[in-house]
PDB file of C-alpha atoms in Angstrom:
ATOM      1  CA  UNK A   1       6.762  28.722   1.210  1.00 34.00           C
ATOM      2  CA  UNK A   2       5.949  25.265   2.645  1.00 38.00           C
ATOM      3  CA  UNK A   3       6.006  22.233   0.383  1.00 42.00           C
ATOM      4  CA  UNK A   4       2.660  20.925  -0.797  1.00 43.00           C
ATOM      5  CA  UNK A   5       1.806  17.814   1.205  1.00 44.00           C
ATOM      6  CA  UNK A   6      -0.077  16.053  -1.595  1.00 45.00           C
ATOM      7  CA  UNK A   7       1.509  15.483  -4.992  1.00 45.00           C
ATOM      8  CA  UNK A   8      -0.561  16.549  -7.975  1.00 52.00           C
ATOM      9  CA  UNK A   9       0.107  13.336  -9.913  1.00 87.00           C
ATOM     10  CA  UNK A  10      -1.450  10.765  -7.546  1.00 95.00           C
ATOM     11  CA  UNK A  11      -2.854   7.980  -9.714  1.00 97.00           C
ATOM     12  CA  UNK A  12      -6.626   7.963  -9.784  1.00 96.00           C
ATOM     13  CA  UNK A  13      -9.225   5.191 -10.140  1.00 97.00           C
ATOM     14  CA  UNK A  14      -9.580   3.736 -13.626  1.00 97.00           C
ATOM     15  CA  UNK A  15      -5.849   3.901 -14.392  1.00 97.00           C
ATOM     16  CA  UNK A  16      -3.822   0.710 -14.853  1.00 98.00           C
ATOM     17  CA  UNK A  17      -1.591   0.157 -11.824  1.00 98.00           C
ATOM     18  CA  UNK A  18       2.099   0.535 -12.719  1.00 98.00           C
ATOM     19  CA  UNK A  19       3.955  -2.771 -12.619  1.00 98.00           C
ATOM     20  CA  UNK A  20       6.715  -3.225 -10.073  1.00 98.00           C
ATOM     21  CA  UNK A  21       9.033  -5.782  -8.526  1.00 98.00           C
ATOM     22  CA  UNK A  22      10.516  -4.957  -5.127  1.00 98.00           C
ATOM     23  CA  UNK A  23      12.456  -6.808  -2.422  1.00 98.00           C
ATOM     24  CA  UNK A  24      10.218  -8.368   0.244  1.00 97.00           C
ATOM     25  CA  UNK A  25      13.171  -9.919   2.106  1.00 95.00           C
ATOM     26  CA  UNK A  26      16.912  -9.846   1.472  1.00 94.00           C
ATOM     27  CA  UNK A  27      16.542 -12.814  -0.907  1.00 95.00           C
ATOM     28  CA  UNK A  28      12.929 -12.611  -2.159  1.00 97.00           C
ATOM     29  CA  UNK A  29      11.185 -10.207  -4.494  1.00 98.00           C
ATOM     30  CA  UNK A  30       7.476  -9.642  -5.019  1.00 98.00           C
ATOM     31  CA  UNK A  31       5.876  -8.310  -8.194  1.00 98.00           C
ATOM     32  CA  UNK A  32       2.456  -6.815  -8.661  1.00 98.00           C
ATOM     33  CA  UNK A  33       2.068  -9.396 -11.457  1.00 97.00           C
ATOM     34  CA  UNK A  34       2.477 -12.172  -8.842  1.00 97.00           C
ATOM     35  CA  UNK A  35      -0.794 -10.986  -7.271  1.00 97.00           C
ATOM     36  CA  UNK A  36      -2.841 -10.698 -10.479  1.00 94.00           C
ATOM     37  CA  UNK A  37      -6.307 -12.206 -10.353  1.00 96.00           C
ATOM     38  CA  UNK A  38      -7.022 -10.949  -6.833  1.00 95.00           C
ATOM     39  CA  UNK A  39      -7.601  -7.504  -5.360  1.00 98.00           C
ATOM     40  CA  UNK A  40      -4.436  -5.876  -4.031  1.00 98.00           C
ATOM     41  CA  UNK A  41      -4.198  -3.224  -1.335  1.00 98.00           C
ATOM     42  CA  UNK A  42      -1.060  -1.095  -1.611  1.00 98.00           C
ATOM     43  CA  UNK A  43      -0.349   0.808   1.583  1.00 98.00           C
ATOM     44  CA  UNK A  44       2.451   3.313   1.001  1.00 98.00           C
ATOM     45  CA  UNK A  45       3.757   4.736   4.264  1.00 98.00           C
ATOM     46  CA  UNK A  46       6.581   7.147   5.110  1.00 97.00           C
ATOM     47  CA  UNK A  47       8.815   5.103   7.434  1.00 97.00           C
ATOM     48  CA  UNK A  48       9.111   2.051   9.624  1.00 97.00           C
ATOM     49  CA  UNK A  49       9.291   2.862  13.343  1.00 96.00           C
ATOM     50  CA  UNK A  50       7.393   6.147  13.196  1.00 95.00           C
ATOM     51  CA  UNK A  51       4.470   6.151  15.651  1.00 95.00           C
ATOM     52  CA  UNK A  52       1.682   6.721  13.106  1.00 97.00           C
ATOM     53  CA  UNK A  53       3.124   4.198  10.630  1.00 96.00           C
ATOM     54  CA  UNK A  54       3.489   1.613  13.374  1.00 96.00           C
ATOM     55  CA  UNK A  55      -0.117   2.108  14.461  1.00 97.00           C
ATOM     56  CA  UNK A  56      -1.348   1.997  10.856  1.00 98.00           C
ATOM     57  CA  UNK A  57       0.464  -1.247  10.017  1.00 98.00           C
ATOM     58  CA  UNK A  58      -0.628  -2.822  13.344  1.00 97.00           C
ATOM     59  CA  UNK A  59      -4.251  -1.934  12.553  1.00 98.00           C
ATOM     60  CA  UNK A  60      -3.985  -3.482   9.084  1.00 98.00           C
ATOM     61  CA  UNK A  61      -2.473  -6.593  10.655  1.00 98.00           C
ATOM     62  CA  UNK A  62      -5.551  -6.869  12.900  1.00 98.00           C
ATOM     63  CA  UNK A  63      -7.922  -6.294   9.962  1.00 98.00           C
ATOM     64  CA  UNK A  64      -6.015  -8.708   7.690  1.00 98.00           C
ATOM     65  CA  UNK A  65      -8.596 -11.531   8.075  1.00 98.00           C
ATOM     66  CA  UNK A  66     -11.261  -9.090   6.858  1.00 98.00           C
ATOM     67  CA  UNK A  67      -9.150  -8.183   3.808  1.00 98.00           C
ATOM     68  CA  UNK A  68      -8.646 -11.895   3.107  1.00 97.00           C
ATOM     69  CA  UNK A  69     -12.425 -12.436   3.130  1.00 97.00           C
ATOM     70  CA  UNK A  70     -12.435 -10.363  -0.057  1.00 97.00           C
ATOM     71  CA  UNK A  71      -9.553 -12.403  -1.470  1.00 97.00           C
ATOM     72  CA  UNK A  72      -7.383  -9.280  -1.175  1.00 98.00           C
ATOM     73  CA  UNK A  73      -3.638  -9.236  -0.595  1.00 98.00           C
ATOM     74  CA  UNK A  74      -2.216  -6.388   1.509  1.00 98.00           C
ATOM     75  CA  UNK A  75       1.253  -5.060   0.705  1.00 98.00           C
ATOM     76  CA  UNK A  76       3.047  -2.309   2.631  1.00 98.00           C
ATOM     77  CA  UNK A  77       5.581  -0.181   0.759  1.00 98.00           C
ATOM     78  CA  UNK A  78       8.063   2.375   2.073  1.00 98.00           C
ATOM     79  CA  UNK A  79      11.462   3.700   1.100  1.00 97.00           C
ATOM     80  CA  UNK A  80      13.117   1.888   4.030  1.00 97.00           C
ATOM     81  CA  UNK A  81      15.443  -1.040   3.284  1.00 97.00           C
ATOM     82  CA  UNK A  82      14.685  -4.752   3.618  1.00 97.00           C
ATOM     83  CA  UNK A  83      16.598  -5.174   6.902  1.00 97.00           C
ATOM     84  CA  UNK A  84      14.695  -2.303   8.480  1.00 97.00           C
ATOM     85  CA  UNK A  85      11.430  -3.866   7.241  1.00 97.00           C
ATOM     86  CA  UNK A  86      12.444  -7.272   8.621  1.00 97.00           C
ATOM     87  CA  UNK A  87      13.083  -5.851  12.095  1.00 97.00           C
ATOM     88  CA  UNK A  88       9.913  -3.725  12.030  1.00 98.00           C
ATOM     89  CA  UNK A  89       7.721  -6.634  10.832  1.00 97.00           C
ATOM     90  CA  UNK A  90       9.173  -8.961  13.475  1.00 97.00           C
ATOM     91  CA  UNK A  91       8.675  -6.408  16.273  1.00 96.00           C
ATOM     92  CA  UNK A  92       5.086  -5.674  15.191  1.00 96.00           C
ATOM     93  CA  UNK A  93       4.361  -9.347  14.321  1.00 97.00           C
ATOM     94  CA  UNK A  94       3.089  -8.342  10.889  1.00 98.00           C
ATOM     95  CA  UNK A  95       1.662 -11.066   8.643  1.00 98.00           C
ATOM     96  CA  UNK A  96       1.842  -9.299   5.282  1.00 98.00           C
ATOM     97  CA  UNK A  97       4.791  -8.314   3.103  1.00 98.00           C
ATOM     98  CA  UNK A  98       6.591  -4.998   3.464  1.00 98.00           C
ATOM     99  CA  UNK A  99       8.347  -4.052   0.247  1.00 98.00           C
ATOM    100  CA  UNK A 100      11.489  -1.944   0.102  1.00 98.00           C
ATOM    101  CA  UNK A 101      11.182   0.900  -2.413  1.00 98.00           C
ATOM    102  CA  UNK A 102      14.782   1.688  -1.513  1.00 96.00           C
ATOM    103  CA  UNK A 103      16.816   1.585  -4.714  1.00 92.00           C
ATOM    104  CA  UNK A 104      16.215   3.440  -6.865  1.00 94.00           C
ATOM    105  CA  UNK A 105      14.919   5.474  -3.948  1.00 95.00           C
ATOM    106  CA  UNK A 106      11.148   5.795  -4.206  1.00 97.00           C
ATOM    107  CA  UNK A 107      10.981   4.505  -7.782  1.00 97.00           C
ATOM    108  CA  UNK A 108       7.603   2.811  -7.288  1.00 98.00           C
ATOM    109  CA  UNK A 109       6.208   5.642  -5.152  1.00 98.00           C
ATOM    110  CA  UNK A 110       7.131   8.035  -7.977  1.00 97.00           C
ATOM    111  CA  UNK A 111       5.205   5.955 -10.526  1.00 97.00           C
ATOM    112  CA  UNK A 112       2.146   6.043  -8.271  1.00 98.00           C
ATOM    113  CA  UNK A 113       2.537   9.804  -7.753  1.00 97.00           C
ATOM    114  CA  UNK A 114       3.168   9.602  -4.006  1.00 97.00           C
ATOM    115  CA  UNK A 115       6.915  10.227  -3.584  1.00 97.00           C
ATOM    116  CA  UNK A 116       7.937  13.137  -1.370  1.00 96.00           C
ATOM    117  CA  UNK A 117      11.071  14.591  -3.017  1.00 94.00           C
ATOM    118  CA  UNK A 118      11.795  17.024  -0.197  1.00 94.00           C
ATOM    119  CA  UNK A 119      12.194  14.311   2.467  1.00 94.00           C
ATOM    120  CA  UNK A 120      12.834  11.105   0.519  1.00 95.00           C
ATOM    121  CA  UNK A 121       9.772   9.228   1.751  1.00 97.00           C
ATOM    122  CA  UNK A 122       6.359   8.451   0.353  1.00 97.00           C
ATOM    123  CA  UNK A 123       3.022   9.931   1.193  1.00 97.00           C
ATOM    124  CA  UNK A 124       0.702   7.935   3.428  1.00 97.00           C
ATOM    125  CA  UNK A 125      -1.271   6.646   0.438  1.00 98.00           C
ATOM    126  CA  UNK A 126      -3.629   3.753  -0.204  1.00 98.00           C
ATOM    127  CA  UNK A 127      -4.579   2.067  -3.460  1.00 98.00           C
ATOM    128  CA  UNK A 128      -7.035  -0.755  -4.092  1.00 98.00           C
ATOM    129  CA  UNK A 129      -6.274  -2.543  -7.351  1.00 98.00           C
ATOM    130  CA  UNK A 130      -8.682  -5.016  -8.921  1.00 97.00           C
ATOM    131  CA  UNK A 131      -7.728  -8.490 -10.141  1.00 96.00           C
ATOM    132  CA  UNK A 132      -7.129  -7.115 -13.642  1.00 96.00           C
ATOM    133  CA  UNK A 133      -4.538  -4.602 -12.406  1.00 97.00           C
ATOM    134  CA  UNK A 134      -6.683  -1.453 -12.549  1.00 97.00           C
ATOM    135  CA  UNK A 135      -6.703   1.043  -9.688  1.00 98.00           C
ATOM    136  CA  UNK A 136     -10.250   1.180  -8.303  1.00 97.00           C
ATOM    137  CA  UNK A 137      -9.678   3.452  -5.294  1.00 97.00           C
ATOM    138  CA  UNK A 138      -6.898   5.731  -4.091  1.00 97.00           C
ATOM    139  CA  UNK A 139      -6.503   7.965  -1.084  1.00 97.00           C
ATOM    140  CA  UNK A 140      -3.711  10.149   0.289  1.00 97.00           C
ATOM    141  CA  UNK A 141      -3.951  10.770   4.015  1.00 96.00           C
ATOM    142  CA  UNK A 142      -2.306  13.619   5.908  1.00 95.00           C
ATOM    143  CA  UNK A 143       1.098  12.348   7.092  1.00 93.00           C
ATOM    144  CA  UNK A 144       0.269  12.627  10.780  1.00 94.00           C
ATOM    145  CA  UNK A 145      -3.062  10.822  10.484  1.00 96.00           C
ATOM    146  CA  UNK A 146      -3.686   7.076  10.440  1.00 97.00           C
ATOM    147  CA  UNK A 147      -6.221   6.634   7.606  1.00 97.00           C
ATOM    148  CA  UNK A 148      -7.707   3.519   9.195  1.00 97.00           C
ATOM    149  CA  UNK A 149      -9.250   0.682   7.217  1.00 98.00           C
ATOM    150  CA  UNK A 150     -12.799   1.877   6.511  1.00 97.00           C
ATOM    151  CA  UNK A 151     -11.977   3.371   3.097  1.00 97.00           C
ATOM    152  CA  UNK A 152     -10.212   0.167   2.043  1.00 98.00           C
ATOM    153  CA  UNK A 153     -13.141  -1.986   3.181  1.00 98.00           C
ATOM    154  CA  UNK A 154     -15.613   0.284   1.379  1.00 97.00           C
ATOM    155  CA  UNK A 155     -13.535   0.024  -1.817  1.00 97.00           C
ATOM    156  CA  UNK A 156     -13.432  -3.775  -1.513  1.00 98.00           C
ATOM    157  CA  UNK A 157     -17.217  -3.828  -0.980  1.00 97.00           C
ATOM    158  CA  UNK A 158     -17.639  -1.771  -4.145  1.00 95.00           C
ATOM    159  CA  UNK A 159     -15.399  -4.185  -6.071  1.00 94.00           C
ATOM    160  CA  UNK A 160     -17.600  -7.093  -4.979  1.00 91.00           C
ATOM    161  CA  UNK A 161     -20.742  -5.183  -6.024  1.00 91.00           C
ATOM    162  CA  UNK A 162     -19.237  -4.347  -9.428  1.00 87.00           C
ATOM    163  CA  UNK A 163     -18.165  -7.955  -9.999  1.00 82.00           C
ATOM    164  CA  UNK A 164     -21.610  -9.213  -8.966  1.00 80.00           C
ATOM    165  CA  UNK A 165     -23.305  -6.717 -11.309  1.00 75.00           C
ATOM    166  CA  UNK A 166     -20.961  -7.620 -14.176  1.00 71.00           C
ATOM    167  CA  UNK A 167     -21.605 -11.322 -13.595  1.00 67.00           C
ATOM    168  CA  UNK A 168     -25.379 -10.797 -13.578  1.00 63.00           C
ATOM    169  CA  UNK A 169     -25.200  -8.731 -16.786  1.00 63.00           C
ATOM    170  CA  UNK A 170     -23.400 -11.408 -18.794  1.00 56.00           C
TER     171      UNK A 170
END
């Protein structure tokens, strides 16, 4: 029987985002707490150098100014190591951090419900987290499909609308 492609425990909107600290470079670490106060886009992806992952990260690099208009920080996460990320980011000229969920293997992906035990990678999963650290949108894409940026942009639009409504109500 084939493995299920989507884990049953993917974190859903309304849940506090699990804290993490992961290597961004061989000598720097980045924590979710470092980004508090601003929306965060977590883009889990299976592996550097795969064609779909490369296209996905390149697209996000192009859309990065749009994400920044919302005050959002984009972070890529895979189970590859920091040196692999460094080479991949340099080759693709990426301008956002890639975090290594390498040791313990997939520890952060597991907490978000997107680790693939049978192949040691993560799902192609997206999360938009608000400035208070609550997941506001999540999506798991089929592995072979680039999910694009429309869902992320829609989620960021909704965050702005909710913040505007909350501000008007107080």
